């Protein structure tokens, strides 16, 4: 399929210049305790080879056989591009065993940035501790319940994706998660040394005064950009130095609030593969 070939030509060692930060105060103690329980520093050091997963997710999850031989059929929702620059897709899976939900998050950034996203996501809980532990022997990070009997969920980070598999009426959902993990492994490639951009972001001015508005235009550099890609400004990554105003088609308007050098992050996602690329526009407010 032509969009898979296009993505293969695009990827390289660069995951984009925008770094995601998840060091918030919310549930900080819970998050730090979880990081300690799974030996977070060793995970950072154990950096796996950078790779990218190339799948047509809708076609892949229409029919999938799990590790126990059960056939699952999937109803795929519309993909979306979040305000952190992350791609998202939810799939409702059904088999004779019951129903399950698969949440797919596509991440840019390097290994530690993706790992930090998982730490932040896992700590979004009402529990006093994160109910997850690392299952050894699985690439890259594979989490199963620590406290609950059976396996009602499995979450894993592989390449540029974080996958959450959960069910309420099935004791063991891990066989579905392992099938997903394997199909991703079978369709992954180690990143090369060159990177061709899929879009460019251009500001109408790079130096402005406080109160001035900058207009930034997004232009696709790949085939079928308008039909197969989603682009957005990653608003939750903006500093207080600049204010998001509005979007007019492929043009984004932002107002300078404080003096200084400012980086404005943008992201684009392919709707079939969920591949995400991030870029920044740098401006200076004097």
PDB file of C-alpha atoms in Angstrom:
ATOM      1  CA  UNK A   1       0.000   0.000   0.000  1.00  0.00           C
ATOM      2  CA  UNK A   2       1.352   3.386  -1.001  1.00  0.00           C
ATOM      3  CA  UNK A   3       1.019   5.050   2.422  1.00  0.00           C
ATOM      4  CA  UNK A   4       3.156   2.330   4.035  1.00  0.00           C
ATOM      5  CA  UNK A   5       5.800   2.838   1.366  1.00  0.00           C
ATOM      6  CA  UNK A   6       5.647   6.587   1.992  1.00  0.00           C
ATOM      7  CA  UNK A   7       6.206   6.121   5.730  1.00  0.00           C
ATOM      8  CA  UNK A   8       9.158   3.799   5.113  1.00  0.00           C
ATOM      9  CA  UNK A   9      10.796   6.593   3.112  1.00  0.00           C
ATOM     10  CA  UNK A  10      10.127   9.123   5.872  1.00  0.00           C
ATOM     11  CA  UNK A  11      11.439   7.632   9.078  1.00  0.00           C
ATOM     12  CA  UNK A  12      14.955   8.004  10.466  1.00  0.00           C
ATOM     13  CA  UNK A  13      16.761   8.394  13.765  1.00  0.00           C
ATOM     14  CA  UNK A  14      15.026  11.684  14.475  1.00  0.00           C
ATOM     15  CA  UNK A  15      11.690  11.362  16.228  1.00  0.00           C
ATOM     16  CA  UNK A  16      11.234  15.153  16.170  1.00  0.00           C
ATOM     17  CA  UNK A  17      12.679  17.985  18.183  1.00  0.00           C
ATOM     18  CA  UNK A  18       9.783  18.432  20.578  1.00  0.00           C
ATOM     19  CA  UNK A  19      10.346  16.921  24.014  1.00  0.00           C
ATOM     20  CA  UNK A  20       7.303  15.923  26.027  1.00  0.00           C
ATOM     21  CA  UNK A  21       7.411  16.706  29.733  1.00  0.00           C
ATOM     22  CA  UNK A  22       5.309  14.796  32.251  1.00  0.00           C
ATOM     23  CA  UNK A  23       6.850  15.992  35.508  1.00  0.00           C
ATOM     24  CA  UNK A  24       3.584  17.291  36.966  1.00  0.00           C
ATOM     25  CA  UNK A  25       2.663  17.454  40.643  1.00  0.00           C
ATOM     26  CA  UNK A  26      -0.436  15.293  40.139  1.00  0.00           C
ATOM     27  CA  UNK A  27       0.152  11.893  41.779  1.00  0.00           C
ATOM     28  CA  UNK A  28       3.878  12.594  41.880  1.00  0.00           C
ATOM     29  CA  UNK A  29       4.434  10.381  44.944  1.00  0.00           C
ATOM     30  CA  UNK A  30       2.511   7.520  43.329  1.00  0.00           C
ATOM     31  CA  UNK A  31       4.506   7.905  40.133  1.00  0.00           C
ATOM     32  CA  UNK A  32       7.854   8.016  41.924  1.00  0.00           C
ATOM     33  CA  UNK A  33       6.965   4.922  43.973  1.00  0.00           C
ATOM     34  CA  UNK A  34       6.034   3.080  40.778  1.00  0.00           C
ATOM     35  CA  UNK A  35       9.274   4.104  39.081  1.00  0.00           C
ATOM     36  CA  UNK A  36      11.196   2.780  42.075  1.00  0.00           C
ATOM     37  CA  UNK A  37       9.275  -0.514  42.064  1.00  0.00           C
ATOM     38  CA  UNK A  38      10.195  -1.239  38.435  1.00  0.00           C
ATOM     39  CA  UNK A  39      13.756   0.125  38.713  1.00  0.00           C
ATOM     40  CA  UNK A  40      13.192   3.023  36.334  1.00  0.00           C
ATOM     41  CA  UNK A  41      16.903   4.021  36.132  1.00  0.00           C
ATOM     42  CA  UNK A  42      17.825   0.597  34.766  1.00  0.00           C
ATOM     43  CA  UNK A  43      15.044   0.846  32.172  1.00  0.00           C
ATOM     44  CA  UNK A  44      16.442   4.172  30.991  1.00  0.00           C
ATOM     45  CA  UNK A  45      19.930   2.685  30.663  1.00  0.00           C
ATOM     46  CA  UNK A  46      18.607  -0.452  28.944  1.00  0.00           C
ATOM     47  CA  UNK A  47      17.662   1.654  25.935  1.00  0.00           C
ATOM     48  CA  UNK A  48      16.457  -0.717  23.186  1.00  0.00           C
ATOM     49  CA  UNK A  49      17.349  -0.132  19.520  1.00  0.00           C
ATOM     50  CA  UNK A  50      15.213   2.636  18.049  1.00  0.00           C
ATOM     51  CA  UNK A  51      12.596   1.134  15.758  1.00  0.00           C
ATOM     52  CA  UNK A  52       9.311   2.018  14.159  1.00  0.00           C
ATOM     53  CA  UNK A  53       6.193  -0.126  13.751  1.00  0.00           C
ATOM     54  CA  UNK A  54       4.553   0.076  10.317  1.00  0.00           C
ATOM     55  CA  UNK A  55       1.026  -1.327  10.290  1.00  0.00           C
ATOM     56  CA  UNK A  56      -2.305  -0.537   8.724  1.00  0.00           C
ATOM     57  CA  UNK A  57      -4.008  -0.661  12.123  1.00  0.00           C
ATOM     58  CA  UNK A  58      -7.576  -0.890  10.866  1.00  0.00           C
ATOM     59  CA  UNK A  59      -6.821  -3.844   8.609  1.00  0.00           C
ATOM     60  CA  UNK A  60      -4.650  -5.536  11.263  1.00  0.00           C
ATOM     61  CA  UNK A  61      -7.309  -5.386  13.980  1.00  0.00           C
ATOM     62  CA  UNK A  62     -10.325  -6.279  11.864  1.00  0.00           C
ATOM     63  CA  UNK A  63      -9.386  -9.927  12.464  1.00  0.00           C
ATOM     64  CA  UNK A  64      -6.663 -11.073  14.854  1.00  0.00           C
ATOM     65  CA  UNK A  65      -5.917 -14.502  16.288  1.00  0.00           C
ATOM     66  CA  UNK A  66      -4.560 -14.418  19.844  1.00  0.00           C
ATOM     67  CA  UNK A  67      -1.829 -16.557  21.405  1.00  0.00           C
ATOM     68  CA  UNK A  68      -4.416 -19.194  22.430  1.00  0.00           C
ATOM     69  CA  UNK A  69      -5.968 -19.448  18.970  1.00  0.00           C
ATOM     70  CA  UNK A  70      -9.077 -17.354  19.662  1.00  0.00           C
ATOM     71  CA  UNK A  71     -10.162 -15.118  16.791  1.00  0.00           C
ATOM     72  CA  UNK A  72     -10.930 -11.490  17.633  1.00  0.00           C
ATOM     73  CA  UNK A  73     -12.772  -9.001  15.459  1.00  0.00           C
ATOM     74  CA  UNK A  74     -12.228  -5.290  15.933  1.00  0.00           C
ATOM     75  CA  UNK A  75     -14.361  -2.182  15.519  1.00  0.00           C
ATOM     76  CA  UNK A  76     -11.948   0.684  14.940  1.00  0.00           C
ATOM     77  CA  UNK A  77     -12.782   4.254  15.960  1.00  0.00           C
ATOM     78  CA  UNK A  78     -11.546   7.337  14.135  1.00  0.00           C
ATOM     79  CA  UNK A  79      -7.894   8.136  14.956  1.00  0.00           C
ATOM     80  CA  UNK A  80      -7.084  11.462  16.602  1.00  0.00           C
ATOM     81  CA  UNK A  81      -4.056  13.651  17.247  1.00  0.00           C
ATOM     82  CA  UNK A  82      -3.850  14.879  20.837  1.00  0.00           C
ATOM     83  CA  UNK A  83      -2.668  18.204  22.209  1.00  0.00           C
ATOM     84  CA  UNK A  84       0.557  16.618  23.491  1.00  0.00           C
ATOM     85  CA  UNK A  85       1.380  15.620  19.926  1.00  0.00           C
ATOM     86  CA  UNK A  86       0.394  11.992  20.486  1.00  0.00           C
ATOM     87  CA  UNK A  87      -1.665   9.897  18.074  1.00  0.00           C
ATOM     88  CA  UNK A  88      -4.581   7.910  19.502  1.00  0.00           C
ATOM     89  CA  UNK A  89      -6.827   5.104  18.327  1.00  0.00           C
ATOM     90  CA  UNK A  90      -9.385   3.038  20.266  1.00  0.00           C
ATOM     91  CA  UNK A  91     -10.467  -0.403  19.069  1.00  0.00           C
ATOM     92  CA  UNK A  92     -13.344  -2.458  20.487  1.00  0.00           C
ATOM     93  CA  UNK A  93     -12.409  -6.133  20.232  1.00  0.00           C
ATOM     94  CA  UNK A  94     -14.825  -9.076  20.421  1.00  0.00           C
ATOM     95  CA  UNK A  95     -14.351 -12.853  20.525  1.00  0.00           C
ATOM     96  CA  UNK A  96     -16.067 -15.902  21.978  1.00  0.00           C
ATOM     97  CA  UNK A  97     -14.155 -15.129  25.194  1.00  0.00           C
ATOM     98  CA  UNK A  98     -15.825 -11.726  25.554  1.00  0.00           C
ATOM     99  CA  UNK A  99     -15.080  -8.071  24.850  1.00  0.00           C
ATOM    100  CA  UNK A 100     -11.901  -6.039  25.223  1.00  0.00           C
ATOM    101  CA  UNK A 101     -10.718  -2.497  24.594  1.00  0.00           C
ATOM    102  CA  UNK A 102      -7.402  -1.738  22.904  1.00  0.00           C
ATOM    103  CA  UNK A 103      -6.103   1.822  23.225  1.00  0.00           C
ATOM    104  CA  UNK A 104      -3.209   2.629  20.891  1.00  0.00           C
ATOM    105  CA  UNK A 105      -1.023   5.683  21.482  1.00  0.00           C
ATOM    106  CA  UNK A 106       1.614   6.688  18.955  1.00  0.00           C
ATOM    107  CA  UNK A 107       4.516   8.638  20.446  1.00  0.00           C
ATOM    108  CA  UNK A 108       7.347  10.732  19.111  1.00  0.00           C
ATOM    109  CA  UNK A 109      10.420  11.539  21.189  1.00  0.00           C
ATOM    110  CA  UNK A 110      13.298   9.304  22.226  1.00  0.00           C
ATOM    111  CA  UNK A 111      13.207   6.197  24.432  1.00  0.00           C
ATOM    112  CA  UNK A 112      13.223   8.066  27.737  1.00  0.00           C
ATOM    113  CA  UNK A 113      10.534  10.496  26.604  1.00  0.00           C
ATOM    114  CA  UNK A 114       8.287   7.603  25.604  1.00  0.00           C
ATOM    115  CA  UNK A 115       9.104   5.822  28.851  1.00  0.00           C
ATOM    116  CA  UNK A 116       8.194   8.956  30.821  1.00  0.00           C
ATOM    117  CA  UNK A 117       4.851   9.084  29.018  1.00  0.00           C
ATOM    118  CA  UNK A 118       4.123   5.553  30.258  1.00  0.00           C
ATOM    119  CA  UNK A 119       5.144   6.468  33.829  1.00  0.00           C
ATOM    120  CA  UNK A 120       2.788   9.456  33.713  1.00  0.00           C
ATOM    121  CA  UNK A 121      -0.064   7.468  32.158  1.00  0.00           C
ATOM    122  CA  UNK A 122       0.226   4.599  34.640  1.00  0.00           C
ATOM    123  CA  UNK A 123       0.157   7.015  37.595  1.00  0.00           C
ATOM    124  CA  UNK A 124      -3.233   8.441  36.549  1.00  0.00           C
ATOM    125  CA  UNK A 125      -5.001   6.269  39.102  1.00  0.00           C
ATOM    126  CA  UNK A 126      -7.181   6.648  42.183  1.00  0.00           C
ATOM    127  CA  UNK A 127      -5.181   3.882  43.879  1.00  0.00           C
ATOM    128  CA  UNK A 128      -2.437   4.638  46.366  1.00  0.00           C
ATOM    129  CA  UNK A 129      -0.059   2.618  44.180  1.00  0.00           C
ATOM    130  CA  UNK A 130       0.165   1.623  40.541  1.00  0.00           C
ATOM    131  CA  UNK A 131      -1.136  -1.894  40.026  1.00  0.00           C
ATOM    132  CA  UNK A 132       1.510  -2.956  37.523  1.00  0.00           C
ATOM    133  CA  UNK A 133       4.789  -4.821  37.357  1.00  0.00           C
ATOM    134  CA  UNK A 134       7.249  -5.585  34.576  1.00  0.00           C
ATOM    135  CA  UNK A 135       6.995  -8.959  32.871  1.00  0.00           C
ATOM    136  CA  UNK A 136      10.598  -9.941  32.047  1.00  0.00           C
ATOM    137  CA  UNK A 137      11.646 -11.345  28.709  1.00  0.00           C
ATOM    138  CA  UNK A 138       9.459  -9.075  26.570  1.00  0.00           C
ATOM    139  CA  UNK A 139      10.601  -6.167  24.364  1.00  0.00           C
ATOM    140  CA  UNK A 140      10.589  -3.186  25.213  1.00  0.00           C
ATOM    141  CA  UNK A 141       8.470  -2.670  28.358  1.00  0.00           C
ATOM    142  CA  UNK A 142       5.631  -5.064  29.190  1.00  0.00           C
ATOM    143  CA  UNK A 143       3.377  -4.440  32.211  1.00  0.00           C
ATOM    144  CA  UNK A 144       0.885  -6.824  33.835  1.00  0.00           C
ATOM    145  CA  UNK A 145      -1.183  -6.504  37.050  1.00  0.00           C
ATOM    146  CA  UNK A 146       0.706  -6.732  40.318  1.00  0.00           C
ATOM    147  CA  UNK A 147      -2.203  -6.975  42.751  1.00  0.00           C
ATOM    148  CA  UNK A 148      -5.181  -8.399  40.867  1.00  0.00           C
ATOM    149  CA  UNK A 149      -5.727 -12.115  40.255  1.00  0.00           C
ATOM    150  CA  UNK A 150      -5.684 -13.131  36.606  1.00  0.00           C
ATOM    151  CA  UNK A 151      -4.754 -10.653  33.935  1.00  0.00           C
ATOM    152  CA  UNK A 152      -7.535  -8.091  33.406  1.00  0.00           C
ATOM    153  CA  UNK A 153      -5.175  -5.767  31.567  1.00  0.00           C
ATOM    154  CA  UNK A 154      -1.818  -5.692  29.864  1.00  0.00           C
ATOM    155  CA  UNK A 155       0.009  -2.503  28.858  1.00  0.00           C
ATOM    156  CA  UNK A 156       3.188  -2.390  26.847  1.00  0.00           C
ATOM    157  CA  UNK A 157       5.568   0.020  25.163  1.00  0.00           C
ATOM    158  CA  UNK A 158       7.031  -1.212  21.902  1.00  0.00           C
ATOM    159  CA  UNK A 159       8.888   1.019  19.463  1.00  0.00           C
ATOM    160  CA  UNK A 160       6.898   4.186  18.907  1.00  0.00           C
ATOM    161  CA  UNK A 161       3.667   2.806  20.433  1.00  0.00           C
ATOM    162  CA  UNK A 162       2.132   2.444  23.882  1.00  0.00           C
ATOM    163  CA  UNK A 163      -0.632  -0.196  23.881  1.00  0.00           C
ATOM    164  CA  UNK A 164      -3.265  -0.651  26.612  1.00  0.00           C
ATOM    165  CA  UNK A 165      -5.387  -3.812  26.497  1.00  0.00           C
ATOM    166  CA  UNK A 166      -8.147  -4.191  29.070  1.00  0.00           C
ATOM    167  CA  UNK A 167     -11.280  -6.232  29.697  1.00  0.00           C
ATOM    168  CA  UNK A 168     -13.906  -6.466  32.442  1.00  0.00           C
ATOM    169  CA  UNK A 169     -15.462  -9.869  31.720  1.00  0.00           C
ATOM    170  CA  UNK A 170     -12.333 -11.863  30.839  1.00  0.00           C
ATOM    171  CA  UNK A 171      -9.968 -13.291  33.442  1.00  0.00           C
ATOM    172  CA  UNK A 172      -6.965 -13.502  31.128  1.00  0.00           C
ATOM    173  CA  UNK A 173      -6.519 -10.869  28.428  1.00  0.00           C
ATOM    174  CA  UNK A 174      -2.777 -11.368  28.108  1.00  0.00           C
ATOM    175  CA  UNK A 175      -3.064 -13.754  25.148  1.00  0.00           C
ATOM    176  CA  UNK A 176      -4.592 -10.944  23.073  1.00  0.00           C
ATOM    177  CA  UNK A 177      -1.901  -8.524  24.220  1.00  0.00           C
ATOM    178  CA  UNK A 178       0.852 -10.987  23.320  1.00  0.00           C
ATOM    179  CA  UNK A 179      -0.635 -11.442  19.838  1.00  0.00           C
ATOM    180  CA  UNK A 180      -0.608  -7.663  19.360  1.00  0.00           C
ATOM    181  CA  UNK A 181       2.958  -7.481  20.644  1.00  0.00           C
ATOM    182  CA  UNK A 182       4.051 -10.175  18.189  1.00  0.00           C
ATOM    183  CA  UNK A 183       2.377  -8.624  15.141  1.00  0.00           C
ATOM    184  CA  UNK A 184       4.025  -5.306  16.009  1.00  0.00           C
ATOM    185  CA  UNK A 185       7.377  -7.032  16.374  1.00  0.00           C
ATOM    186  CA  UNK A 186       6.891  -8.716  12.986  1.00  0.00           C
ATOM    187  CA  UNK A 187       6.153  -5.342  11.373  1.00  0.00           C
ATOM    188  CA  UNK A 188       8.880  -3.210  12.930  1.00  0.00           C
ATOM    189  CA  UNK A 189      12.044  -1.856  11.395  1.00  0.00           C
ATOM    190  CA  UNK A 190      15.170  -0.428  12.976  1.00  0.00           C
ATOM    191  CA  UNK A 191      15.481   3.262  12.206  1.00  0.00           C
ATOM    192  CA  UNK A 192      17.940   4.389   9.576  1.00  0.00           C
ATOM    193  CA  UNK A 193      20.281   7.363   9.580  1.00  0.00           C
ATOM    194  CA  UNK A 194      18.335   9.706   7.320  1.00  0.00           C
ATOM    195  CA  UNK A 195      15.005  11.365   7.860  1.00  0.00           C
ATOM    196  CA  UNK A 196      12.758  12.960   5.274  1.00  0.00           C
ATOM    197  CA  UNK A 197      10.166  15.298   6.761  1.00  0.00           C
ATOM    198  CA  UNK A 198       6.475  14.721   6.065  1.00  0.00           C
ATOM    199  CA  UNK A 199       5.537  18.384   6.628  1.00  0.00           C
ATOM    200  CA  UNK A 200       7.002  21.795   7.239  1.00  0.00           C
ATOM    201  CA  UNK A 201       5.826  24.629   9.484  1.00  0.00           C
ATOM    202  CA  UNK A 202       6.602  28.187   8.375  1.00  0.00           C
ATOM    203  CA  UNK A 203       6.091  31.387  10.374  1.00  0.00           C
ATOM    204  CA  UNK A 204       5.252  34.674   8.649  1.00  0.00           C
ATOM    205  CA  UNK A 205       7.731  36.348  11.023  1.00  0.00           C
ATOM    206  CA  UNK A 206      10.361  35.013  13.414  1.00  0.00           C
ATOM    207  CA  UNK A 207      10.956  38.215  15.408  1.00  0.00           C
ATOM    208  CA  UNK A 208       8.025  40.041  16.990  1.00  0.00           C
ATOM    209  CA  UNK A 209       6.995  42.211  19.918  1.00  0.00           C
ATOM    210  CA  UNK A 210       4.818  41.411  22.939  1.00  0.00           C
ATOM    211  CA  UNK A 211       1.173  41.478  21.843  1.00  0.00           C
ATOM    212  CA  UNK A 212       1.970  40.735  18.203  1.00  0.00           C
ATOM    213  CA  UNK A 213       0.420  37.761  16.420  1.00  0.00           C
ATOM    214  CA  UNK A 214       2.460  35.210  14.499  1.00  0.00           C
ATOM    215  CA  UNK A 215       0.881  33.195  11.688  1.00  0.00           C
ATOM    216  CA  UNK A 216       2.284  29.691  11.127  1.00  0.00           C
ATOM    217  CA  UNK A 217       1.383  27.676   8.031  1.00  0.00           C
ATOM    218  CA  UNK A 218       1.567  23.870   7.868  1.00  0.00           C
ATOM    219  CA  UNK A 219       2.419  22.394   4.464  1.00  0.00           C
ATOM    220  CA  UNK A 220       2.400  18.686   3.668  1.00  0.00           C
ATOM    221  CA  UNK A 221       5.452  17.287   1.888  1.00  0.00           C
ATOM    222  CA  UNK A 222       4.072  13.822   1.127  1.00  0.00           C
ATOM    223  CA  UNK A 223       1.579  12.326  -1.293  1.00  0.00           C
ATOM    224  CA  UNK A 224      -2.108  12.439  -0.287  1.00  0.00           C
ATOM    225  CA  UNK A 225      -1.360  14.788   2.616  1.00  0.00           C
ATOM    226  CA  UNK A 226      -4.898  16.178   2.849  1.00  0.00           C
ATOM    227  CA  UNK A 227      -6.658  12.792   2.836  1.00  0.00           C
ATOM    228  CA  UNK A 228      -4.249  10.622   4.846  1.00  0.00           C
ATOM    229  CA  UNK A 229      -2.716  12.949   7.436  1.00  0.00           C
ATOM    230  CA  UNK A 230      -3.851  14.980  10.457  1.00  0.00           C
ATOM    231  CA  UNK A 231      -1.857  18.004  11.638  1.00  0.00           C
ATOM    232  CA  UNK A 232      -2.234  20.097  14.783  1.00  0.00           C
ATOM    233  CA  UNK A 233      -0.480  22.476  17.144  1.00  0.00           C
ATOM    234  CA  UNK A 234       0.518  20.655  20.363  1.00  0.00           C
ATOM    235  CA  UNK A 235      -1.108  23.189  22.683  1.00  0.00           C
ATOM    236  CA  UNK A 236      -0.401  21.378  25.940  1.00  0.00           C
ATOM    237  CA  UNK A 237       3.329  21.700  25.216  1.00  0.00           C
ATOM    238  CA  UNK A 238       3.164  25.493  24.873  1.00  0.00           C
ATOM    239  CA  UNK A 239       4.967  27.687  27.392  1.00  0.00           C
ATOM    240  CA  UNK A 240       3.252  30.637  29.071  1.00  0.00           C
ATOM    241  CA  UNK A 241       5.278  32.928  26.802  1.00  0.00           C
ATOM    242  CA  UNK A 242       2.824  32.497  23.940  1.00  0.00           C
ATOM    243  CA  UNK A 243      -0.959  32.179  23.643  1.00  0.00           C
ATOM    244  CA  UNK A 244      -2.822  29.986  21.169  1.00  0.00           C
ATOM    245  CA  UNK A 245      -5.558  31.971  19.395  1.00  0.00           C
ATOM    246  CA  UNK A 246      -7.148  29.962  16.602  1.00  0.00           C
ATOM    247  CA  UNK A 247      -6.750  27.750  13.582  1.00  0.00           C
ATOM    248  CA  UNK A 248      -7.814  28.698  10.054  1.00  0.00           C
ATOM    249  CA  UNK A 249      -7.404  25.655   7.855  1.00  0.00           C
ATOM    250  CA  UNK A 250      -3.663  24.944   7.755  1.00  0.00           C
ATOM    251  CA  UNK A 251      -2.805  28.282   9.381  1.00  0.00           C
ATOM    252  CA  UNK A 252      -2.345  28.689  13.150  1.00  0.00           C
ATOM    253  CA  UNK A 253      -2.426  32.061  14.924  1.00  0.00           C
ATOM    254  CA  UNK A 254      -0.595  32.634  18.226  1.00  0.00           C
ATOM    255  CA  UNK A 255       0.069  35.798  20.242  1.00  0.00           C
ATOM    256  CA  UNK A 256       3.346  36.699  21.946  1.00  0.00           C
ATOM    257  CA  UNK A 257       2.858  37.224  25.697  1.00  0.00           C
ATOM    258  CA  UNK A 258       6.392  37.534  27.098  1.00  0.00           C
ATOM    259  CA  UNK A 259       9.832  38.399  25.791  1.00  0.00           C
ATOM    260  CA  UNK A 260      12.291  35.640  24.998  1.00  0.00           C
ATOM    261  CA  UNK A 261      13.033  32.831  22.564  1.00  0.00           C
ATOM    262  CA  UNK A 262      10.044  30.549  22.121  1.00  0.00           C
ATOM    263  CA  UNK A 263       9.612  27.114  20.539  1.00  0.00           C
ATOM    264  CA  UNK A 264       6.151  26.359  19.134  1.00  0.00           C
ATOM    265  CA  UNK A 265       5.521  22.607  18.683  1.00  0.00           C
ATOM    266  CA  UNK A 266       3.493  21.022  15.882  1.00  0.00           C
ATOM    267  CA  UNK A 267       2.653  17.411  15.073  1.00  0.00           C
ATOM    268  CA  UNK A 268       1.317  15.411  12.139  1.00  0.00           C
ATOM    269  CA  UNK A 269      -0.040  11.850  12.081  1.00  0.00           C
ATOM    270  CA  UNK A 270      -0.708   9.370   9.308  1.00  0.00           C
ATOM    271  CA  UNK A 271      -4.245   8.051   9.809  1.00  0.00           C
ATOM    272  CA  UNK A 272      -3.471   4.489   8.657  1.00  0.00           C
ATOM    273  CA  UNK A 273      -0.140   3.781  10.350  1.00  0.00           C
ATOM    274  CA  UNK A 274      -0.553   6.310  13.210  1.00  0.00           C
ATOM    275  CA  UNK A 275       3.035   7.393  12.579  1.00  0.00           C
ATOM    276  CA  UNK A 276       3.623  10.743  14.323  1.00  0.00           C
ATOM    277  CA  UNK A 277       6.178  13.380  13.447  1.00  0.00           C
ATOM    278  CA  UNK A 278       6.822  16.473  15.580  1.00  0.00           C
ATOM    279  CA  UNK A 279       8.498  19.744  14.635  1.00  0.00           C
ATOM    280  CA  UNK A 280       9.116  23.099  16.277  1.00  0.00           C
ATOM    281  CA  UNK A 281       9.017  26.662  14.989  1.00  0.00           C
ATOM    282  CA  UNK A 282      11.374  29.014  16.814  1.00  0.00           C
ATOM    283  CA  UNK A 283      10.526  32.694  17.243  1.00  0.00           C
ATOM    284  CA  UNK A 284      11.983  35.523  19.298  1.00  0.00           C
ATOM    285  CA  UNK A 285       9.910  38.104  21.156  1.00  0.00           C
ATOM    286  CA  UNK A 286      11.711  41.384  21.833  1.00  0.00           C
TER     287      UNK A 286
END
